Amino acid sequence: EKEHPQIAAVLIANLAPEIGGQVLEKLPEATQPDILHRIARLGPITPEAVETLRAMLANRTGSTARSGGVTLG
């Protein structure tokens, strides 16, 4: 909820579809359409960009990107 909608869109787009759908459902209803729109308009995302996001989130949470068997990218 604290992340910019574009970052949320990139992260959700890089999850398995069933997991991404579950994550989207947990977000506030008011933000879901904006994030879906951003996912639909995403262009190619480099592996380096995904790794940068993974590292940023890991630093914020003090963990790794693999939580509960979910891998970004």
PDB file of N, CA, C and O in Angstrom:
ATOM      1  N   GLU A   1       0.809  -1.199   0.000  1.00  0.00           N
ATOM      2  CA  GLU A   1       0.000   0.000   0.000  1.00  0.00           C
ATOM      3  C   GLU A   1       0.851   1.260   0.000  1.00  0.00           C
ATOM      4  O   GLU A   1       0.406   2.289  -0.458  1.00  0.00           O
ATOM      5  N   LYS A   2       2.068   1.175   0.512  1.00  0.00           N
ATOM      6  CA  LYS A   2       2.922   2.349   0.608  1.00  0.00           C
ATOM      7  C   LYS A   2       3.693   2.630  -0.677  1.00  0.00           C
ATOM      8  O   LYS A   2       4.205   3.712  -0.858  1.00  0.00           O
ATOM      9  N   GLU A   3       3.775   1.631  -1.548  1.00  0.00           N
ATOM     10  CA  GLU A   3       4.557   1.787  -2.765  1.00  0.00           C
ATOM     11  C   GLU A   3       3.790   2.587  -3.818  1.00  0.00           C
ATOM     12  O   GLU A   3       2.573   2.587  -3.849  1.00  0.00           O
ATOM     13  N   HIS A   4       4.542   3.236  -4.691  1.00  0.00           N
ATOM     14  CA  HIS A   4       3.957   3.936  -5.825  1.00  0.00           C
ATOM     15  C   HIS A   4       3.229   2.902  -6.687  1.00  0.00           C
ATOM     16  O   HIS A   4       3.688   1.767  -6.831  1.00  0.00           O
ATOM     17  N   PRO A   5       2.093   3.260  -7.277  1.00  0.00           N
ATOM     18  CA  PRO A   5       1.345   2.301  -8.099  1.00  0.00           C
ATOM     19  C   PRO A   5       2.168   1.673  -9.226  1.00  0.00           C
ATOM     20  O   PRO A   5       1.955   0.519  -9.570  1.00  0.00           O
ATOM     21  N   GLN A   6       3.122   2.401  -9.786  1.00  0.00           N
ATOM     22  CA  GLN A   6       3.942   1.835 -10.860  1.00  0.00           C
ATOM     23  C   GLN A   6       4.832   0.725 -10.325  1.00  0.00           C
ATOM     24  O   GLN A   6       5.012  -0.308 -10.982  1.00  0.00           O
ATOM     25  N   ILE A   7       5.390   0.904  -9.146  1.00  0.00           N
ATOM     26  CA  ILE A   7       6.223  -0.137  -8.546  1.00  0.00           C
ATOM     27  C   ILE A   7       5.366  -1.352  -8.226  1.00  0.00           C
ATOM     28  O   ILE A   7       5.751  -2.491  -8.488  1.00  0.00           O
ATOM     29  N   ALA A   8       4.191  -1.114  -7.674  1.00  0.00           N
ATOM     30  CA  ALA A   8       3.273  -2.218  -7.384  1.00  0.00           C
ATOM     31  C   ALA A   8       2.926  -2.960  -8.670  1.00  0.00           C
ATOM     32  O   ALA A   8       2.894  -4.196  -8.690  1.00  0.00           O
ATOM     33  N   ALA A   9       2.703  -2.233  -9.750  1.00  0.00           N
ATOM     34  CA  ALA A   9       2.361  -2.861 -11.032  1.00  0.00           C
ATOM     35  C   ALA A   9       3.497  -3.743 -11.528  1.00  0.00           C
ATOM     36  O   ALA A   9       3.267  -4.870 -11.969  1.00  0.00           O
ATOM     37  N   VAL A  10       4.717  -3.264 -11.446  1.00  0.00           N
ATOM     38  CA  VAL A  10       5.870  -4.044 -11.900  1.00  0.00           C
ATOM     39  C   VAL A  10       6.010  -5.304 -11.059  1.00  0.00           C
ATOM     40  O   VAL A  10       6.219  -6.401 -11.585  1.00  0.00           O
ATOM     41  N   LEU A  11       5.887  -5.156  -9.756  1.00  0.00           N
ATOM     42  CA  LEU A  11       6.031  -6.316  -8.877  1.00  0.00           C
ATOM     43  C   LEU A  11       4.940  -7.351  -9.130  1.00  0.00           C
ATOM     44  O   LEU A  11       5.227  -8.541  -9.257  1.00  0.00           O
ATOM     45  N   ILE A  12       3.710  -6.905  -9.223  1.00  0.00           N
ATOM     46  CA  ILE A  12       2.598  -7.833  -9.451  1.00  0.00           C
ATOM     47  C   ILE A  12       2.726  -8.507 -10.812  1.00  0.00           C
ATOM     48  O   ILE A  12       2.475  -9.705 -10.949  1.00  0.00           O
ATOM     49  N   ALA A  13       3.157  -7.750 -11.810  1.00  0.00           N
ATOM     50  CA  ALA A  13       3.311  -8.319 -13.157  1.00  0.00           C
ATOM     51  C   ALA A  13       4.394  -9.387 -13.206  1.00  0.00           C
ATOM     52  O   ALA A  13       4.373 -10.246 -14.080  1.00  0.00           O
ATOM     53  N   ASN A  14       5.326  -9.366 -12.271  1.00  0.00           N
ATOM     54  CA  ASN A  14       6.411 -10.335 -12.259  1.00  0.00           C
ATOM     55  C   ASN A  14       6.128 -11.527 -11.353  1.00  0.00           C
ATOM     56  O   ASN A  14       6.994 -12.372 -11.162  1.00  0.00           O
ATOM     57  N   LEU A  15       4.932 -11.601 -10.814  1.00  0.00           N
ATOM     58  CA  LEU A  15       4.519 -12.766 -10.028  1.00  0.00           C
ATOM     59  C   LEU A  15       3.762 -13.734 -10.927  1.00  0.00           C
ATOM     60  O   LEU A  15       3.268 -13.358 -11.990  1.00  0.00           O
ATOM     61  N   ALA A  16       3.649 -14.961 -10.482  1.00  0.00           N
ATOM     62  CA  ALA A  16       2.788 -15.909 -11.190  1.00  0.00           C
ATOM     63  C   ALA A  16       1.379 -15.319 -11.197  1.00  0.00           C
ATOM     64  O   ALA A  16       0.975 -14.667 -10.225  1.00  0.00           O
ATOM     65  N   PRO A  17       0.625 -15.495 -12.276  1.00  0.00           N
ATOM     66  CA  PRO A  17      -0.698 -14.861 -12.383  1.00  0.00           C
ATOM     67  C   PRO A  17      -1.624 -15.122 -11.195  1.00  0.00           C
ATOM     68  O   PRO A  17      -2.292 -14.201 -10.729  1.00  0.00           O
ATOM     69  N   GLU A  18      -1.661 -16.353 -10.692  1.00  0.00           N
ATOM     70  CA  GLU A  18      -2.570 -16.640  -9.576  1.00  0.00           C
ATOM     71  C   GLU A  18      -2.135 -15.918  -8.298  1.00  0.00           C
ATOM     72  O   GLU A  18      -2.975 -15.461  -7.526  1.00  0.00           O
ATOM     73  N   ILE A  19      -0.844 -15.767  -8.104  1.00  0.00           N
ATOM     74  CA  ILE A  19      -0.352 -15.046  -6.929  1.00  0.00           C
ATOM     75  C   ILE A  19      -0.564 -13.545  -7.114  1.00  0.00           C
ATOM     76  O   ILE A  19      -0.980 -12.854  -6.189  1.00  0.00           O
ATOM     77  N   GLY A  20      -0.275 -13.042  -8.308  1.00  0.00           N
ATOM     78  CA  GLY A  20      -0.497 -11.630  -8.588  1.00  0.00           C
ATOM     79  C   GLY A  20      -1.949 -11.232  -8.373  1.00  0.00           C
ATOM     80  O   GLY A  20      -2.243 -10.169  -7.822  1.00  0.00           O
ATOM     81  N   GLY A  21      -2.872 -12.094  -8.788  1.00  0.00           N
ATOM     82  CA  GLY A  21      -4.298 -11.835  -8.569  1.00  0.00           C
ATOM     83  C   GLY A  21      -4.644 -11.772  -7.091  1.00  0.00           C
ATOM     84  O   GLY A  21      -5.414 -10.912  -6.665  1.00  0.00           O
ATOM     85  N   GLN A  22      -4.054 -12.670  -6.310  1.00  0.00           N
ATOM     86  CA  GLN A  22      -4.300 -12.661  -4.869  1.00  0.00           C
ATOM     87  C   GLN A  22      -3.751 -11.395  -4.220  1.00  0.00           C
ATOM     88  O   GLN A  22      -4.392 -10.809  -3.350  1.00  0.00           O
ATOM     89  N   VAL A  23      -2.560 -10.980  -4.663  1.00  0.00           N
ATOM     90  CA  VAL A  23      -1.969  -9.747  -4.121  1.00  0.00           C
ATOM     91  C   VAL A  23      -2.852  -8.557  -4.472  1.00  0.00           C
ATOM     92  O   VAL A  23      -3.149  -7.716  -3.616  1.00  0.00           O
ATOM     93  N   LEU A  24      -3.282  -8.482  -5.722  1.00  0.00           N
ATOM     94  CA  LEU A  24      -4.125  -7.373  -6.157  1.00  0.00           C
ATOM     95  C   LEU A  24      -5.411  -7.300  -5.342  1.00  0.00           C
ATOM     96  O   LEU A  24      -5.853  -6.222  -4.964  1.00  0.00           O
ATOM     97  N   GLU A  25      -6.002  -8.448  -5.054  1.00  0.00           N
ATOM     98  CA  GLU A  25      -7.240  -8.483  -4.263  1.00  0.00           C
ATOM     99  C   GLU A  25      -7.041  -7.935  -2.853  1.00  0.00           C
ATOM    100  O   GLU A  25      -7.982  -7.424  -2.249  1.00  0.00           O
ATOM    101  N   LYS A  26      -5.824  -8.028  -2.324  1.00  0.00           N
ATOM    102  CA  LYS A  26      -5.539  -7.556  -0.959  1.00  0.00           C
ATOM    103  C   LYS A  26      -5.332  -6.045  -0.899  1.00  0.00           C
ATOM    104  O   LYS A  26      -5.379  -5.463   0.171  1.00  0.00           O
ATOM    105  N   LEU A  27      -5.116  -5.427  -2.041  1.00  0.00           N
ATOM    106  CA  LEU A  27      -4.903  -3.977  -2.074  1.00  0.00           C
ATOM    107  C   LEU A  27      -6.243  -3.251  -1.944  1.00  0.00           C
ATOM    108  O   LEU A  27      -7.286  -3.806  -2.277  1.00  0.00           O
ATOM    109  N   PRO A  28      -6.209  -2.005  -1.492  1.00  0.00           N
ATOM    110  CA  PRO A  28      -7.456  -1.239  -1.393  1.00  0.00           C
ATOM    111  C   PRO A  28      -8.158  -1.150  -2.743  1.00  0.00           C
ATOM    112  O   PRO A  28      -7.514  -0.985  -3.783  1.00  0.00           O
ATOM    113  N   GLU A  29      -9.473  -1.285  -2.728  1.00  0.00           N
ATOM    114  CA  GLU A  29     -10.247  -1.256  -3.973  1.00  0.00           C
ATOM    115  C   GLU A  29     -10.016   0.012  -4.774  1.00  0.00           C
ATOM    116  O   GLU A  29     -10.062  -0.019  -6.002  1.00  0.00           O
ATOM    117  N   ALA A  30      -9.750   1.113  -4.114  1.00  0.00           N
ATOM    118  CA  ALA A  30      -9.547   2.381  -4.810  1.00  0.00           C
ATOM    119  C   ALA A  30      -8.272   2.381  -5.647  1.00  0.00           C
ATOM    120  O   ALA A  30      -8.193   3.098  -6.647  1.00  0.00           O
ATOM    121  N   THR A  31      -7.267   1.583  -5.271  1.00  0.00           N
ATOM    122  CA  THR A  31      -6.006   1.573  -6.018  1.00  0.00           C
ATOM    123  C   THR A  31      -5.947   0.481  -7.077  1.00  0.00           C
ATOM    124  O   THR A  31      -5.108   0.539  -7.975  1.00  0.00           O
ATOM    125  N   GLN A  32      -6.815  -0.511  -6.998  1.00  0.00           N
ATOM    126  CA  GLN A  32      -6.762  -1.639  -7.925  1.00  0.00           C
ATOM    127  C   GLN A  32      -6.888  -1.237  -9.394  1.00  0.00           C
ATOM    128  O   GLN A  32      -6.083  -1.695 -10.220  1.00  0.00           O
ATOM    129  N   PRO A  33      -7.834  -0.372  -9.778  1.00  0.00           N
ATOM    130  CA  PRO A  33      -7.938  -0.008 -11.204  1.00  0.00           C
ATOM    131  C   PRO A  33      -6.681   0.681 -11.743  1.00  0.00           C
ATOM    132  O   PRO A  33      -6.258   0.404 -12.867  1.00  0.00           O
ATOM    133  N   ASP A  34      -6.072   1.544 -10.937  1.00  0.00           N
ATOM    134  CA  ASP A  34      -4.862   2.246 -11.378  1.00  0.00           C
ATOM    135  C   ASP A  34      -3.733   1.250 -11.598  1.00  0.00           C
ATOM    136  O   ASP A  34      -3.028   1.303 -12.610  1.00  0.00           O
ATOM    137  N   ILE A  35      -3.568   0.316 -10.678  1.00  0.00           N
ATOM    138  CA  ILE A  35      -2.502  -0.671 -10.812  1.00  0.00           C
ATOM    139  C   ILE A  35      -2.761  -1.581 -12.011  1.00  0.00           C
ATOM    140  O   ILE A  35      -1.838  -1.873 -12.783  1.00  0.00           O
ATOM    141  N   LEU A  36      -3.998  -2.013 -12.202  1.00  0.00           N
ATOM    142  CA  LEU A  36      -4.324  -2.839 -13.368  1.00  0.00           C
ATOM    143  C   LEU A  36      -4.032  -2.104 -14.673  1.00  0.00           C
ATOM    144  O   LEU A  36      -3.503  -2.685 -15.623  1.00  0.00           O
ATOM    145  N   HIS A  37      -4.374  -0.835 -14.727  1.00  0.00           N
ATOM    146  CA  HIS A  37      -4.097  -0.023 -15.914  1.00  0.00           C
ATOM    147  C   HIS A  37      -2.593   0.039 -16.173  1.00  0.00           C
ATOM    148  O   HIS A  37      -2.136  -0.101 -17.312  1.00  0.00           O
ATOM    149  N   ARG A  38      -1.821   0.224 -15.116  1.00  0.00           N
ATOM    150  CA  ARG A  38      -0.367   0.301 -15.266  1.00  0.00           C
ATOM    151  C   ARG A  38       0.222  -1.042 -15.707  1.00  0.00           C
ATOM    152  O   ARG A  38       1.163  -1.078 -16.502  1.00  0.00           O
ATOM    153  N   ILE A  39      -0.329  -2.143 -15.190  1.00  0.00           N
ATOM    154  CA  ILE A  39       0.131  -3.465 -15.625  1.00  0.00           C
ATOM    155  C   ILE A  39      -0.146  -3.640 -17.117  1.00  0.00           C
ATOM    156  O   ILE A  39       0.711  -4.115 -17.865  1.00  0.00           O
ATOM    157  N   ALA A  40      -1.326  -3.240 -17.544  1.00  0.00           N
ATOM    158  CA  ALA A  40      -1.703  -3.382 -18.949  1.00  0.00           C
ATOM    159  C   ALA A  40      -0.799  -2.574 -19.868  1.00  0.00           C
ATOM    160  O   ALA A  40      -0.574  -2.960 -21.021  1.00  0.00           O
ATOM    161  N   ARG A  41      -0.268  -1.472 -19.392  1.00  0.00           N
ATOM    162  CA  ARG A  41       0.553  -0.590 -20.223  1.00  0.00           C
ATOM    163  C   ARG A  41       2.053  -0.795 -20.034  1.00  0.00           C
ATOM    164  O   ARG A  41       2.848  -0.079 -20.637  1.00  0.00           O
ATOM    165  N   LEU A  42       2.443  -1.777 -19.199  1.00  0.00           N
ATOM    166  CA  LEU A  42       3.867  -2.015 -18.959  1.00  0.00           C
ATOM    167  C   LEU A  42       4.571  -2.426 -20.234  1.00  0.00           C
ATOM    168  O   LEU A  42       4.073  -3.241 -21.006  1.00  0.00           O
ATOM    169  N   GLY A  43       5.728  -1.874 -20.425  1.00  0.00           N
ATOM    170  CA  GLY A  43       6.590  -2.312 -21.508  1.00  0.00           C
ATOM    171  C   GLY A  43       7.559  -3.351 -20.961  1.00  0.00           C
ATOM    172  O   GLY A  43       7.395  -3.835 -19.839  1.00  0.00           O
ATOM    173  N   PRO A  44       8.563  -3.671 -21.736  1.00  0.00           N
ATOM    174  CA  PRO A  44       9.569  -4.629 -21.260  1.00  0.00           C
ATOM    175  C   PRO A  44      10.278  -4.104 -20.007  1.00  0.00           C
ATOM    176  O   PRO A  44      10.561  -2.916 -19.896  1.00  0.00           O
ATOM    177  N   ILE A  45      10.534  -5.013 -19.101  1.00  0.00           N
ATOM    178  CA  ILE A  45      11.239  -4.667 -17.864  1.00  0.00           C
ATOM    179  C   ILE A  45      12.506  -5.504 -17.819  1.00  0.00           C
ATOM    180  O   ILE A  45      12.447  -6.725 -17.913  1.00  0.00           O
ATOM    181  N   THR A  46      13.620  -4.833 -17.675  1.00  0.00           N
ATOM    182  CA  THR A  46      14.894  -5.548 -17.675  1.00  0.00           C
ATOM    183  C   THR A  46      15.063  -6.349 -16.387  1.00  0.00           C
ATOM    184  O   THR A  46      14.547  -5.965 -15.337  1.00  0.00           O
ATOM    185  N   PRO A  47      15.798  -7.441 -16.470  1.00  0.00           N
ATOM    186  CA  PRO A  47      16.093  -8.201 -15.247  1.00  0.00           C
ATOM    187  C   PRO A  47      16.813  -7.348 -14.200  1.00  0.00           C
ATOM    188  O   PRO A  47      16.612  -7.534 -13.001  1.00  0.00           O
ATOM    189  N   GLU A  48      17.614  -6.403 -14.662  1.00  0.00           N
ATOM    190  CA  GLU A  48      18.323  -5.526 -13.736  1.00  0.00           C
ATOM    191  C   GLU A  48      17.349  -4.658 -12.937  1.00  0.00           C
ATOM    192  O   GLU A  48      17.536  -4.421 -11.744  1.00  0.00           O
ATOM    193  N   ALA A  49      16.305  -4.174 -13.605  1.00  0.00           N
ATOM    194  CA  ALA A  49      15.304  -3.356 -12.916  1.00  0.00           C
ATOM    195  C   ALA A  49      14.558  -4.182 -11.874  1.00  0.00           C
ATOM    196  O   ALA A  49      14.305  -3.716 -10.753  1.00  0.00           O
ATOM    197  N   VAL A  50      14.218  -5.414 -12.221  1.00  0.00           N
ATOM    198  CA  VAL A  50      13.539  -6.296 -11.267  1.00  0.00           C
ATOM    199  C   VAL A  50      14.461  -6.577 -10.088  1.00  0.00           C
ATOM    200  O   VAL A  50      14.031  -6.559  -8.927  1.00  0.00           O
ATOM    201  N   GLU A  51      15.732  -6.794 -10.349  1.00  0.00           N
ATOM    202  CA  GLU A  51      16.691  -7.051  -9.270  1.00  0.00           C
ATOM    203  C   GLU A  51      16.838  -5.833  -8.370  1.00  0.00           C
ATOM    204  O   GLU A  51      16.936  -5.960  -7.146  1.00  0.00           O
ATOM    205  N   THR A  52      16.836  -4.644  -8.948  1.00  0.00           N
ATOM    206  CA  THR A  52      16.903  -3.418  -8.146  1.00  0.00           C
ATOM    207  C   THR A  52      15.701  -3.315  -7.226  1.00  0.00           C
ATOM    208  O   THR A  52      15.845  -2.994  -6.038  1.00  0.00           O
ATOM    209  N   LEU A  53      14.509  -3.598  -7.736  1.00  0.00           N
ATOM    210  CA  LEU A  53      13.307  -3.579  -6.900  1.00  0.00           C
ATOM    211  C   LEU A  53      13.379  -4.641  -5.816  1.00  0.00           C
ATOM    212  O   LEU A  53      13.015  -4.398  -4.663  1.00  0.00           O
ATOM    213  N   ARG A  54      13.855  -5.837  -6.177  1.00  0.00           N
ATOM    214  CA  ARG A  54      13.982  -6.910  -5.199  1.00  0.00           C
ATOM    215  C   ARG A  54      14.898  -6.496  -4.056  1.00  0.00           C
ATOM    216  O   ARG A  54      14.581  -6.652  -2.883  1.00  0.00           O
ATOM    217  N   ALA A  55      16.045  -5.912  -4.409  1.00  0.00           N
ATOM    218  CA  ALA A  55      17.003  -5.483  -3.399  1.00  0.00           C
ATOM    219  C   ALA A  55      16.419  -4.366  -2.528  1.00  0.00           C
ATOM    220  O   ALA A  55      16.604  -4.360  -1.310  1.00  0.00           O
ATOM    221  N   MET A  56      15.720  -3.439  -3.157  1.00  0.00           N
ATOM    222  CA  MET A  56      15.108  -2.337  -2.413  1.00  0.00           C
ATOM    223  C   MET A  56      14.103  -2.873  -1.398  1.00  0.00           C
ATOM    224  O   MET A  56      14.101  -2.473  -0.228  1.00  0.00           O
ATOM    225  N   LEU A  57      13.253  -3.794  -1.823  1.00  0.00           N
ATOM    226  CA  LEU A  57      12.258  -4.357  -0.914  1.00  0.00           C
ATOM    227  C   LEU A  57      12.904  -5.206   0.166  1.00  0.00           C
ATOM    228  O   LEU A  57      12.469  -5.183   1.318  1.00  0.00           O
ATOM    229  N   ALA A  58      13.938  -5.946  -0.197  1.00  0.00           N
ATOM    230  CA  ALA A  58      14.643  -6.755   0.803  1.00  0.00           C
ATOM    231  C   ALA A  58      15.269  -5.863   1.866  1.00  0.00           C
ATOM    232  O   ALA A  58      15.225  -6.181   3.058  1.00  0.00           O
ATOM    233  N   ASN A  59      15.828  -4.732   1.449  1.00  0.00           N
ATOM    234  CA  ASN A  59      16.412  -3.803   2.412  1.00  0.00           C
ATOM    235  C   ASN A  59      15.355  -3.227   3.342  1.00  0.00           C
ATOM    236  O   ASN A  59      15.598  -3.044   4.532  1.00  0.00           O
ATOM    237  N   ARG A  60      14.193  -2.934   2.814  1.00  0.00           N
ATOM    238  CA  ARG A  60      13.107  -2.373   3.634  1.00  0.00           C
ATOM    239  C   ARG A  60      12.557  -3.373   4.640  1.00  0.00           C
ATOM    240  O   ARG A  60      12.153  -3.013   5.727  1.00  0.00           O
ATOM    241  N   THR A  61      12.505  -4.633   4.229  1.00  0.00           N
ATOM    242  CA  THR A  61      11.890  -5.640   5.091  1.00  0.00           C
ATOM    243  C   THR A  61      12.914  -6.441   5.876  1.00  0.00           C
ATOM    244  O   THR A  61      12.538  -7.195   6.769  1.00  0.00           O
ATOM    245  N   GLY A  62      14.175  -6.312   5.522  1.00  0.00           N
ATOM    246  CA  GLY A  62      15.204  -7.080   6.197  1.00  0.00           C
ATOM    247  C   GLY A  62      15.163  -8.549   5.832  1.00  0.00           C
ATOM    248  O   GLY A  62      15.578  -9.400   6.599  1.00  0.00           O
ATOM    249  N   SER A  63      14.627  -8.851   4.641  1.00  0.00           N
ATOM    250  CA  SER A  63      14.515 -10.242   4.212  1.00  0.00           C
ATOM    251  C   SER A  63      14.989 -10.376   2.781  1.00  0.00           C
ATOM    252  O   SER A  63      15.513  -9.444   2.200  1.00  0.00           O
ATOM    253  N   THR A  64      14.740 -11.551   2.203  1.00  0.00           N
ATOM    254  CA  THR A  64      15.077 -11.777   0.798  1.00  0.00           C
ATOM    255  C   THR A  64      13.812 -11.722  -0.028  1.00  0.00           C
ATOM    256  O   THR A  64      12.712 -11.687   0.507  1.00  0.00           O
ATOM    257  N   ALA A  65      13.941 -11.749  -1.335  1.00  0.00           N
ATOM    258  CA  ALA A  65      12.774 -11.701  -2.220  1.00  0.00           C
ATOM    259  C   ALA A  65      12.013 -13.004  -2.211  1.00  0.00           C
ATOM    260  O   ALA A  65      10.900 -13.066  -2.679  1.00  0.00           O
ATOM    261  N   ARG A  66      12.591 -14.066  -1.701  1.00  0.00           N
ATOM    262  CA  ARG A  66      11.893 -15.363  -1.657  1.00  0.00           C
ATOM    263  C   ARG A  66      11.229 -15.486  -0.310  1.00  0.00           C
ATOM    264  O   ARG A  66      11.849 -15.857   0.661  1.00  0.00           O
ATOM    265  N   SER A  67       9.989 -15.170  -0.269  1.00  0.00           N
ATOM    266  CA  SER A  67       9.190 -15.294   0.944  1.00  0.00           C
ATOM    267  C   SER A  67       8.000 -16.163   0.638  1.00  0.00           C
ATOM    268  O   SER A  67       7.202 -15.839  -0.234  1.00  0.00           O
ATOM    269  N   GLY A  68       7.868 -17.257   1.323  1.00  0.00           N
ATOM    270  CA  GLY A  68       6.754 -18.150   1.060  1.00  0.00           C
ATOM    271  C   GLY A  68       6.822 -18.788  -0.309  1.00  0.00           C
ATOM    272  O   GLY A  68       5.815 -19.141  -0.888  1.00  0.00           O
ATOM    273  N   GLY A  69       8.050 -18.915  -0.860  1.00  0.00           N
ATOM    274  CA  GLY A  69       8.197 -19.565  -2.143  1.00  0.00           C
ATOM    275  C   GLY A  69       7.915 -18.678  -3.325  1.00  0.00           C
ATOM    276  O   GLY A  69       7.845 -19.161  -4.442  1.00  0.00           O
ATOM    277  N   VAL A  70       7.764 -17.401  -3.141  1.00  0.00           N
ATOM    278  CA  VAL A  70       7.485 -16.476  -4.245  1.00  0.00           C
ATOM    279  C   VAL A  70       8.794 -15.844  -4.685  1.00  0.00           C
ATOM    280  O   VAL A  70       9.545 -15.316  -3.881  1.00  0.00           O
ATOM    281  N   THR A  71       9.056 -15.899  -5.971  1.00  0.00           N
ATOM    282  CA  THR A  71      10.262 -15.310  -6.531  1.00  0.00           C
ATOM    283  C   THR A  71       9.869 -14.220  -7.516  1.00  0.00           C
ATOM    284  O   THR A  71       9.019 -14.439  -8.361  1.00  0.00           O
ATOM    285  N   LEU A  72      10.485 -13.054  -7.374  1.00  0.00           N
ATOM    286  CA  LEU A  72      10.233 -11.979  -8.326  1.00  0.00           C
ATOM    287  C   LEU A  72      11.063 -12.212  -9.560  1.00  0.00           C
ATOM    288  O   LEU A  72      12.208 -12.611  -9.486  1.00  0.00           O
ATOM    289  N   GLY A  73      10.480 -11.852 -10.722  1.00  0.00           N
ATOM    290  CA  GLY A  73      11.208 -11.962 -11.976  1.00  0.00           C
ATOM    291  C   GLY A  73      11.002 -13.282 -12.538  1.00  0.00           C
ATOM    292  O   GLY A  73      11.152 -13.837 -13.427  1.00  0.00           O
TER     293      GLY A  73
END
